[in-house]
Amino acid sequence: MNLRIGLGEDSHRLTPGGPLRLGGIDIPHDKHAVGHSDADALLHAVTDALLGAAGLVDIGEMFPNTAEENRGRDSAQMLQLAYDAVQKEGYHVVNLDCVVAAEEPKLAPYKQSIRQRIAELLAVTPQQINMKAKTGEGVGPVGEQSIIQARCVALLQKH
């Protein structure tokens, strides 16, 4: 089989104090995500999507939150290590399609920078990375600004 699809998703609780780390960049905001690593929900979703598409373990198995070396770990480094494993299986990224749900901050001004950063981390073009931003319309944990959610679908092709 030459093509493989993977789905990744993640969410993190938000707490006062910024900035918000998302897609490998810091976004000015009065809240930040809480997690064992740097809590970058988008990069975690991308990592899981890539690992899943290649039929590998998930991010929690590769980078367990019980391991001290993962405390505060840069999610960009985690993504690159996971993608190295994906490439060792003979796959490369065709494209990623990502969705982030956050009531605030408005993400439209940061979408291009996020796409560029993810492309740099994976050594692909920004045209291979898509990102959409959604709100919770004031409803549920996203709408109440208590969490941020991210999803990613990855398409891989065998070399």
Coordinates of C-alpha atoms in Angstrom, one line a residue:
M1 CA 0.0 0.0 0.0
N2 CA 1.5 3.3 -1.1
L3 CA -0.8 5.8 0.7
R4 CA -1.7 5.9 4.4
I5 CA -4.0 8.2 6.3
G6 CA -3.7 9.0 10.0
L7 CA -5.9 11.1 12.4
G8 CA -4.5 12.9 15.5
E9 CA -6.3 15.0 18.0
D10 CA -5.4 16.6 21.3
S11 CA -6.8 19.1 23.8
H12 CA -5.3 21.0 26.7
R13 CA -6.8 22.9 29.6
L14 CA -6.2 26.7 29.5
T15 CA -5.1 28.7 32.5
P16 CA -4.3 32.4 33.0
G17 CA -0.9 33.7 31.8
G18 CA 0.4 33.7 28.3
P19 CA 1.6 33.3 25.7
L20 CA -0.3 30.5 24.0
R21 CA 2.1 27.9 22.4
L22 CA 0.4 26.6 19.2
G23 CA 1.9 25.1 16.0
G24 CA 5.4 25.7 17.2
I25 CA 5.0 29.5 17.7
D26 CA 4.1 31.7 20.7
I27 CA 0.9 33.6 20.2
P28 CA 0.2 36.7 22.4
H29 CA -2.7 35.8 24.7
D30 CA -3.7 36.1 28.4
K31 CA -3.9 32.2 28.7
H32 CA -1.6 29.3 28.1
A33 CA -2.2 25.6 27.7
V34 CA -1.3 23.3 30.6
G35 CA 0.4 19.9 30.0
H36 CA 3.4 17.7 30.9
S37 CA 5.3 19.0 27.8
D38 CA 4.9 22.5 26.4
A39 CA 1.2 21.6 25.8
D40 CA 1.2 22.5 22.1
A41 CA -2.1 20.8 21.2
L42 CA -1.6 21.3 17.4
L43 CA 1.8 19.8 17.2
H44 CA 0.6 16.9 19.4
A45 CA -2.3 16.3 17.0
V46 CA 0.1 16.4 14.0
T47 CA 2.5 14.0 15.7
D48 CA -0.2 11.5 16.5
A49 CA -1.6 11.8 12.9
L50 CA 1.8 11.0 11.4
L51 CA 2.5 8.2 13.8
G52 CA -1.0 6.7 13.2
A53 CA -0.6 6.9 9.5
A54 CA 2.6 5.0 9.6
G55 CA 1.1 2.4 12.0
L56 CA 3.5 3.3 14.8
V57 CA 2.8 3.9 18.6
D58 CA 1.0 7.0 19.7
I59 CA 2.5 10.1 21.2
G60 CA 1.8 9.0 24.7
E61 CA 3.7 5.8 24.2
M62 CA 6.6 7.5 22.4
F63 CA 6.9 10.3 24.9
P64 CA 5.2 9.1 28.1
N65 CA 4.2 11.8 30.7
T66 CA 5.7 9.6 33.3
A67 CA 9.2 10.2 31.9
E68 CA 11.0 13.1 33.5
E69 CA 12.8 14.0 30.2
N70 CA 9.4 14.8 28.7
R71 CA 8.5 17.4 31.4
G72 CA 8.3 20.8 29.6
R73 CA 9.6 19.2 26.4
D74 CA 9.4 21.2 23.2
S75 CA 6.7 19.7 21.1
A76 CA 8.6 20.6 17.9
Q77 CA 11.4 18.3 19.0
M78 CA 8.8 15.5 19.7
L79 CA 7.3 16.0 16.2
Q80 CA 10.7 15.8 14.5
L81 CA 11.6 12.6 16.4
A82 CA 8.3 11.1 15.5
Y83 CA 8.7 12.1 11.9
D84 CA 12.1 10.5 11.9
A85 CA 10.5 7.2 12.9
V86 CA 7.8 7.7 10.2
Q87 CA 10.5 8.2 7.6
K88 CA 12.4 5.1 8.8
E89 CA 9.3 3.2 7.9
G90 CA 9.6 4.5 4.4
Y91 CA 6.9 7.2 4.4
H92 CA 6.9 10.9 3.7
V93 CA 4.2 13.6 4.1
V94 CA 1.9 14.3 1.2
N95 CA -0.2 16.8 3.1
L96 CA -1.6 17.7 6.5
D97 CA -5.1 19.1 7.1
C98 CA -5.4 20.6 10.6
V99 CA -8.3 22.2 12.6
V100 CA -7.8 24.2 15.8
A101 CA -10.8 25.0 18.0
A102 CA -10.2 28.0 20.3
E103 CA -12.6 30.8 21.3
E104 CA -9.8 33.2 21.8
P105 CA -7.4 34.3 20.5
K106 CA -8.5 34.7 16.9
L107 CA -6.0 32.6 15.0
A108 CA -6.4 33.9 11.4
P109 CA -3.5 36.3 11.8
Y110 CA -1.2 33.4 12.8
K111 CA -2.2 30.7 10.3
Q112 CA 0.5 31.4 7.8
S113 CA 3.2 31.5 10.4
I114 CA 2.0 28.2 11.9
R115 CA 1.8 26.6 8.5
Q116 CA 5.4 27.8 7.8
R117 CA 6.7 26.5 11.1
I118 CA 5.1 23.1 10.7
A119 CA 6.5 22.9 7.1
E120 CA 10.0 23.8 8.4
L121 CA 9.8 21.1 11.1
L122 CA 8.8 18.4 8.5
A123 CA 11.0 19.7 5.7
V124 CA 8.0 20.1 3.4
T125 CA 6.4 23.2 1.7
P126 CA 3.8 25.3 3.4
Q127 CA 1.4 24.4 0.6
Q128 CA 1.4 20.8 2.0
I129 CA 0.1 22.1 5.4
N130 CA -3.4 23.4 5.8
M131 CA -4.9 24.9 9.0
K132 CA -8.4 26.0 9.8
A133 CA -9.5 27.8 12.9
K134 CA -12.8 27.4 14.6
T135 CA -14.5 28.8 17.7
G136 CA -16.9 27.1 20.1
E137 CA -19.5 29.8 19.5
G138 CA -19.6 30.4 23.2
V139 CA -20.7 26.8 23.9
G140 CA -18.9 23.9 25.7
P141 CA -15.4 23.9 27.0
V142 CA -13.9 25.5 23.9
G143 CA -16.6 28.2 23.9
E144 CA -16.1 28.8 27.6
Q145 CA -12.3 29.2 26.9
S146 CA -11.4 26.4 29.3
I147 CA -9.7 24.2 26.6
I148 CA -8.1 24.4 23.2
Q149 CA -8.6 21.4 20.8
A150 CA -6.7 20.4 17.7
R151 CA -7.2 17.8 15.1
C152 CA -5.0 16.7 12.1
V153 CA -5.4 14.3 9.2
A154 CA -2.1 13.3 7.6
L155 CA -1.6 11.7 4.3
L156 CA 1.6 9.7 3.9
Q157 CA 3.1 8.1 0.8
K158 CA 5.6 5.3 0.7
H159 CA 9.0 6.2 -0.8

